Each structure stands twice: as C-alpha cells, then as structure tokens.
Amino acid sequence: MIIGIICAMDEEIKPILEEMEIEKKYMKANMQFNLGKIYKKDIVAVRCGIGKVNAAVCTQILVDDFNVDKVINVGVAGGIGDIVYPGDVVIGSSLVQHDMDASAFGDKIGQIPRLDTFDFKCDKYLIEKAQNACEQFNEVNHYVGIIATGDQFIADIHKIKWINKEFDAIACEMEGGSIAQVCYLNNIPFIVIRSISDNANIGAHMDYEKFIPIAVKNSTNIIKYMIKSA
Ligand code: ADE
C-alpha cells in the first residue's frame, strides 16, 4: 500500500519530510515527489504549491506515476463560525468548491456542471483513523465537517458567513476540494485534515502568521499517528 501525502506549502511538508526515510526524489511539473518510508509504510510526500490547479496536477501525478492507494491532504485552514478556532483541527467529512459558479444555468453555487455529485466525500475509514489520532492529543479540539475550497485567501467576515450559510462549511482553504475531485474521478480514497490557523476574517493574515507553527505541529502529529496505526 502506498500513501500519498500532499501539503501546499514548505512549512507544512518540512516536518513530515523530517519524519521520513527518503529513498528517492523525483521532479515533475516543478514539484518534488519524495518517496520513502514513515514507520515502515510506503509514502510519497509532495509539496504541491498553493491553489486548486497545483493541487489537481499534483494529485493526478500521484495517481498516474506513483500508483498511490490513498491520498491524505494535510495543512492549515481558516476556521468558520463560532466553534472552530485557531489551534483546532477540522477533519473533512466532504469537500466543496465555493468558487465554482454556473448559477446562470440554474446550478447551485459549488456544483461542478454536469458532474454527478455536488460534494466529494472523504473516506469513512480514514475519517475514523484521523479522529482516533486527534483523540491522542488531548489539548487539540477536533471537528468533522464540510471543508470549502476556493482560489481565495478569505479575510472577510461577510464572505466567510456566506460560505458557512451556503455550504454549511466549518473550514476554508485552497486545495482540498480539487484534490478531492481528482481522487473522486480516479476512485481513490482520500481525506483532508486541516489545522486552523485563523478565522478567515479581518486580520486573518496576521493570525495565520502567529498560529501556523501550532497548526503545523498538530497536523504532523496527527499524520504520524495515522501512519503508525495504518
Ligand atoms: N488557509 C488558511 N487560512 C485560510 C483562509 N483564511 N482562507 C483560505 N485559505 C486559508
């Protein structure tokens, strides 16, 4: 079994690579695919870059060139609503793309036209594993819920309220929904686990800078535990 791990940014992938015995490195599409082992499990870990296109290209390469059996996307996200705050963890139940809008044709916002699903469901077994992992770290609150993806860093209270109302989402980020779509198209189980770095409102970019080390530490601990118990 080969597990693909995707992070968007250096800060997110670096601590994972530090846990890995790296055996080979491949470059493709300007991305470095790191092949190796964590706790004797085969891993391909890669930093895809920010946004939906980078994430989609990366996921398809993991499927085509590295034959991954599962995909785990970890990273940071903006928390939505009155419950989810920086330092918390959100495990995706499903992913939606909040910036997809073909409403002119009568589609609900978020619906990818002519696709047979509205959202992309995370794998149930991986959700359970992620929950078990979070339970090991008492100080970390974790929630399972919908994650909304778009090519926008959200730092606007009106926009985030809209995303919450429209999609019932509890976190927003910039890659998960496209990773989920590629996995859906290829029939590969996946999960998106995000540590909250900000509340996607005014000043989100400042909270983001402050909380990113905690958020990254949480994600790394969770992924290590999940792999160990896989
Ligand atoms: N990732 C972390 N915080 C975010 C935000 N506020 N919007 C989009 N992606 C994020």
GROMACS .gro file of C-alpha atoms and ligand atoms in nm:
model
  240
    1MET     CA    1   0.000   0.000   0.000
    2ILE     CA    2   0.134   0.341  -0.095
    3ILE     CA    3   0.007   0.655   0.078
    4GLY     CA    4   0.031   0.990  -0.099
    5ILE     CA    5   0.067   1.291   0.130
    6ILE     CA    6   0.005   1.634  -0.017
    7CYS     CA    7   0.077   1.967   0.152
    8ALA     CA    8   0.052   2.303  -0.017
    9MET     CA    9   0.345   2.478   0.146
   10ASP     CA   10   0.704   2.421   0.260
   11GLU     CA   11   0.615   2.494   0.622
   12GLU     CA   12   0.360   2.212   0.612
   13ILE     CA   13   0.566   1.944   0.433
   14LYS     CA   14   0.900   2.009   0.607
   15PRO     CA   15   0.818   1.841   0.942
   16ILE     CA   16   0.669   1.544   0.757
   17LEU     CA   17   0.984   1.502   0.546
   18GLU     CA   18   1.186   1.516   0.868
   19GLU     CA   19   0.998   1.206   0.988
   20MET     CA   20   1.060   1.022   0.662
   21GLU     CA   21   1.341   0.793   0.549
   22ILE     CA   22   1.365   0.934   0.199
   23GLU     CA   23   1.476   0.682  -0.064
   24LYS     CA   24   1.424   0.869  -0.391
   25LYS     CA   25   1.321   1.211  -0.517
   26TYR     CA   26   1.151   1.280  -0.849
   27MET     CA   27   1.076   1.613  -1.010
   28LYS     CA   28   0.767   1.657  -1.223
   29ALA     CA   29   0.559   1.967  -1.301
   30ASN     CA   30   0.804   2.163  -1.087
   31MET     CA   31   0.708   1.954  -0.783
   32GLN     CA   32   0.942   1.729  -0.585
   33PHE     CA   33   0.792   1.387  -0.513
   34ASN     CA   34   0.968   1.234  -0.211
   35LEU     CA   35   0.949   0.855  -0.198
   36GLY     CA   36   1.031   0.674   0.122
   37LYS     CA   37   0.900   0.536   0.448
   38ILE     CA   38   0.746   0.653   0.772
   39TYR     CA   39   0.712   0.375   1.033
   40LYS     CA   40   0.799   0.128   0.752
   41LYS     CA   41   0.496   0.235   0.544
   42ASP     CA   42   0.549   0.342   0.182
   43ILE     CA   43   0.490   0.713   0.140
   44VAL     CA   44   0.511   0.965  -0.142
   45ALA     CA   45   0.513   1.311   0.011
   46VAL     CA   46   0.492   1.624  -0.201
   47ARG     CA   47   0.451   1.998  -0.172
   48CYS     CA   48   0.203   2.090  -0.443
   49GLY     CA   49   0.204   2.469  -0.412
   50ILE     CA   50  -0.095   2.688  -0.338
   51GLY     CA   51  -0.433   2.669  -0.511
   52LYS     CA   52  -0.661   2.431  -0.693
   53VAL     CA   53  -0.466   2.388  -1.017
   54ASN     CA   54  -0.139   2.299  -0.844
   55ALA     CA   55  -0.322   2.059  -0.617
   56ALA     CA   56  -0.508   1.890  -0.903
   57VAL     CA   57  -0.195   1.844  -1.117
   58CYS     CA   58  -0.011   1.700  -0.818
   59THR     CA   59  -0.288   1.455  -0.728
   60GLN     CA   60  -0.314   1.322  -1.082
   61ILE     CA   61   0.065   1.265  -1.089
   62LEU     CA   62   0.042   1.074  -0.760
   63VAL     CA   63  -0.221   0.852  -0.918
   64ASP     CA   64  -0.058   0.805  -1.260
   65ASP     CA   65   0.314   0.792  -1.181
   66PHE     CA   66   0.322   0.663  -0.824
   67ASN     CA   67   0.013   0.442  -0.805
   68VAL     CA   68  -0.090   0.570  -0.464
   69ASP     CA   69  -0.371   0.376  -0.295
   70LYS     CA   70  -0.483   0.662  -0.069
   71VAL     CA   71  -0.433   1.035  -0.055
   72ILE     CA   72  -0.401   1.239   0.263
   73ASN     CA   73  -0.404   1.616   0.237
   74VAL     CA   74  -0.286   1.799   0.547
   75GLY     CA   75  -0.232   2.166   0.606
   76VAL     CA   76  -0.385   2.476   0.753
   77ALA     CA   77  -0.726   2.636   0.701
   78GLY     CA   78  -0.942   2.924   0.809
   79GLY     CA   79  -1.197   2.827   1.075
   80ILE     CA   80  -1.562   2.917   1.020
   81GLY     CA   81  -1.833   3.001   1.270
   82ASP     CA   82  -1.843   3.033   1.646
   83ILE     CA   83  -1.696   2.695   1.731
   84VAL     CA   84  -1.382   2.640   1.528
   85TYR     CA   85  -1.079   2.845   1.634
   86PRO     CA   86  -0.704   2.864   1.566
   87GLY     CA   87  -0.529   2.559   1.709
   88ASP     CA   88  -0.833   2.335   1.645
   89VAL     CA   89  -0.837   2.062   1.382
   90VAL     CA   90  -1.103   2.004   1.117
   91ILE     CA   91  -1.132   1.662   0.956
   92GLY     CA   92  -1.323   1.685   0.628
   93SER     CA   93  -1.646   1.492   0.600
   94SER     CA   94  -1.672   1.619   0.244
   95LEU     CA   95  -1.524   1.890   0.026
   96VAL     CA   96  -1.693   2.157  -0.187
   97GLN     CA   97  -1.556   2.426  -0.418
   98HIS     CA   98  -1.705   2.759  -0.310
   99ASP     CA   99  -1.571   2.944  -0.617
  100MET     CA  100  -1.748   2.721  -0.872
  101ASP     CA  101  -2.045   2.919  -1.004
  102ALA     CA  102  -2.256   2.812  -1.300
  103SER     CA  103  -2.571   2.953  -1.141
  104ALA     CA  104  -2.652   3.127  -1.472
  105PHE     CA  105  -2.754   2.778  -1.591
  106GLY     CA  106  -2.955   2.711  -1.278
  107ASP     CA  107  -2.688   2.512  -1.095
  108LYS     CA  108  -2.647   2.561  -0.723
  109ILE     CA  109  -2.325   2.754  -0.650
  110GLY     CA  110  -2.050   2.499  -0.590
  111GLN     CA  111  -2.198   2.243  -0.830
  112ILE     CA  112  -1.947   2.145  -1.097
  113PRO     CA  113  -2.166   2.147  -1.408
  114ARG     CA  114  -2.256   1.804  -1.544
  115LEU     CA  115  -2.080   1.616  -1.266
  116ASP     CA  116  -2.286   1.352  -1.086
  117THR     CA  117  -2.204   1.478  -0.737
  118PHE     CA  118  -2.222   1.809  -0.552
  119ASP     CA  119  -1.959   1.737  -0.289
  120PHE     CA  120  -1.669   1.494  -0.258
  121LYS     CA  121  -1.692   1.262   0.039
  122CYS     CA  122  -1.383   1.177   0.241
  123ASP     CA  123  -1.318   0.809   0.305
  124LYS     CA  124  -1.503   0.686   0.615
  125TYR     CA  125  -1.219   0.463   0.734
  126LEU     CA  126  -0.967   0.747   0.704
  127ILE     CA  127  -1.204   0.981   0.891
  128GLU     CA  128  -1.216   0.730   1.177
  129LYS     CA  129  -0.837   0.698   1.175
  130ALA     CA  130  -0.800   1.076   1.184
  131GLN     CA  131  -1.047   1.102   1.473
  132ASN     CA  132  -0.856   0.833   1.666
  133ALA     CA  133  -0.535   1.024   1.602
  134CYS     CA  134  -0.685   1.352   1.727
  135GLU     CA  135  -0.810   1.180   2.041
  136GLN     CA  136  -0.448   1.101   2.133
  137PHE     CA  137  -0.376   1.473   2.165
  138ASN     CA  138  -0.597   1.592   2.448
  139GLU     CA  139  -0.524   1.959   2.406
  140VAL     CA  140  -0.648   1.961   2.044
  141ASN     CA  141  -1.020   2.013   1.978
  142HIS     CA  142  -1.125   1.839   1.661
  143TYR     CA  143  -1.438   1.858   1.448
  144VAL     CA  144  -1.560   1.659   1.150
  145GLY     CA  145  -1.739   1.872   0.892
  146ILE     CA  146  -1.756   2.020   0.545
  147ILE     CA  147  -1.448   2.200   0.413
  148ALA     CA  148  -1.491   2.463   0.140
  149THR     CA  149  -1.211   2.520  -0.113
  150GLY     CA  150  -1.150   2.811  -0.349
  151ASP     CA  151  -0.869   3.006  -0.509
  152GLN     CA  152  -0.903   3.282  -0.250
  153PHE     CA  153  -0.743   3.353   0.088
  154ILE     CA  154  -1.054   3.454   0.281
  155ALA     CA  155  -1.010   3.751   0.514
  156ASP     CA  156  -1.361   3.892   0.507
  157ILE     CA  157  -1.637   3.833   0.763
  158HIS     CA  158  -1.918   3.869   0.504
  159LYS     CA  159  -1.758   3.621   0.266
  160ILE     CA  160  -1.693   3.367   0.538
  161LYS     CA  161  -2.050   3.398   0.668
  162TRP     CA  162  -2.172   3.342   0.314
  163ILE     CA  163  -1.955   3.029   0.276
  164ASN     CA  164  -2.089   2.898   0.606
  165LYS     CA  165  -2.452   2.962   0.511
  166GLU     CA  166  -2.426   2.841   0.152
  167PHE     CA  167  -2.227   2.522   0.216
  168ASP     CA  168  -2.257   2.456   0.591
  169ALA     CA  169  -1.877   2.452   0.590
  170ILE     CA  170  -1.667   2.477   0.905
  171ALA     CA  171  -1.330   2.549   0.740
  172CYS     CA  172  -1.200   2.712   0.423
  173GLU     CA  173  -0.877   2.651   0.236
  174MET     CA  174  -0.734   2.650  -0.116
  175GLU     CA  175  -0.656   2.292  -0.227
  176GLY     CA  176  -0.867   2.021  -0.063
  177GLY     CA  177  -1.165   2.043  -0.300
  178SER     CA  178  -0.955   1.991  -0.610
  179ILE     CA  179  -0.756   1.705  -0.455
  180ALA     CA  180  -1.094   1.555  -0.363
  181GLN     CA  181  -1.226   1.597  -0.717
  182VAL     CA  182  -0.923   1.426  -0.873
  183CYS     CA  183  -0.949   1.141  -0.622
  184TYR     CA  184  -1.320   1.110  -0.698
  185LEU     CA  185  -1.253   1.093  -1.074
  186ASN     CA  186  -0.989   0.822  -1.017
  187ASN     CA  187  -1.182   0.636  -0.749
  188ILE     CA  188  -0.908   0.678  -0.486
  189PRO     CA  189  -0.994   0.710  -0.115
  190PHE     CA  190  -0.882   1.039   0.033
  191ILE     CA  191  -0.901   1.257   0.339
  192VAL     CA  192  -0.840   1.626   0.408
  193ILE     CA  193  -0.721   1.721   0.758
  194ARG     CA  194  -0.671   2.086   0.834
  195SER     CA  195  -0.537   2.265   1.140
  196ILE     CA  196  -0.697   2.603   1.191
  197SER     CA  197  -0.461   2.900   1.161
  198ASP     CA  198  -0.713   3.189   1.154
  199ASN     CA  199  -1.084   3.272   1.141
  200ALA     CA  200  -1.093   3.399   0.783
  201ASN     CA  201  -1.199   3.745   0.898
  202ILE     CA  202  -1.023   4.082   0.915
  203GLY     CA  203  -0.665   4.023   1.032
  204ALA     CA  204  -0.674   3.661   0.918
  205HIS     CA  205  -0.330   3.701   0.762
  206MET     CA  206  -0.185   3.814   1.098
  207ASP     CA  207  -0.344   3.527   1.295
  208TYR     CA  208  -0.222   3.299   1.020
  209GLU     CA  209   0.142   3.402   1.077
  210LYS     CA  210   0.101   3.358   1.452
  211PHE     CA  211  -0.075   3.023   1.457
  212ILE     CA  212   0.093   2.847   1.169
  213PRO     CA  213   0.364   2.677   1.387
  214ILE     CA  214   0.098   2.530   1.621
  215ALA     CA  215  -0.121   2.430   1.328
  216VAL     CA  216   0.168   2.257   1.151
  217LYS     CA  217   0.271   2.075   1.471
  218ASN     CA  218  -0.087   1.944   1.513
  219SER     CA  219  -0.106   1.821   1.153
  220THR     CA  220   0.230   1.646   1.176
  221ASN     CA  221   0.138   1.467   1.499
  222ILE     CA  222  -0.192   1.353   1.351
  223ILE     CA  223  -0.043   1.223   1.030
  224LYS     CA  224   0.236   1.037   1.216
  225TYR     CA  225  -0.019   0.868   1.439
  226MET     CA  226  -0.239   0.776   1.142
  227ILE     CA  227   0.050   0.621   0.953
  228LYS     CA  228   0.178   0.436   1.259
  229SER     CA  229  -0.162   0.277   1.317
  230ALA     CA  230  -0.238   0.217   0.944
  231ADE     N1  231  -0.572   2.875   0.474
  231ADE     C1  232  -0.552   2.921   0.599
  231ADE     N2  233  -0.633   3.025   0.627
  231ADE     C2  234  -0.705   3.047   0.515
  231ADE     C3  235  -0.803   3.143   0.479
  231ADE     N3  236  -0.842   3.236   0.564
  231ADE     N4  237  -0.857   3.136   0.353
  231ADE     C4  238  -0.816   3.041   0.266
  231ADE     N5  239  -0.722   2.950   0.293
  231ADE     C5  240  -0.668   2.952   0.417
   0.00000   0.00000   0.00000
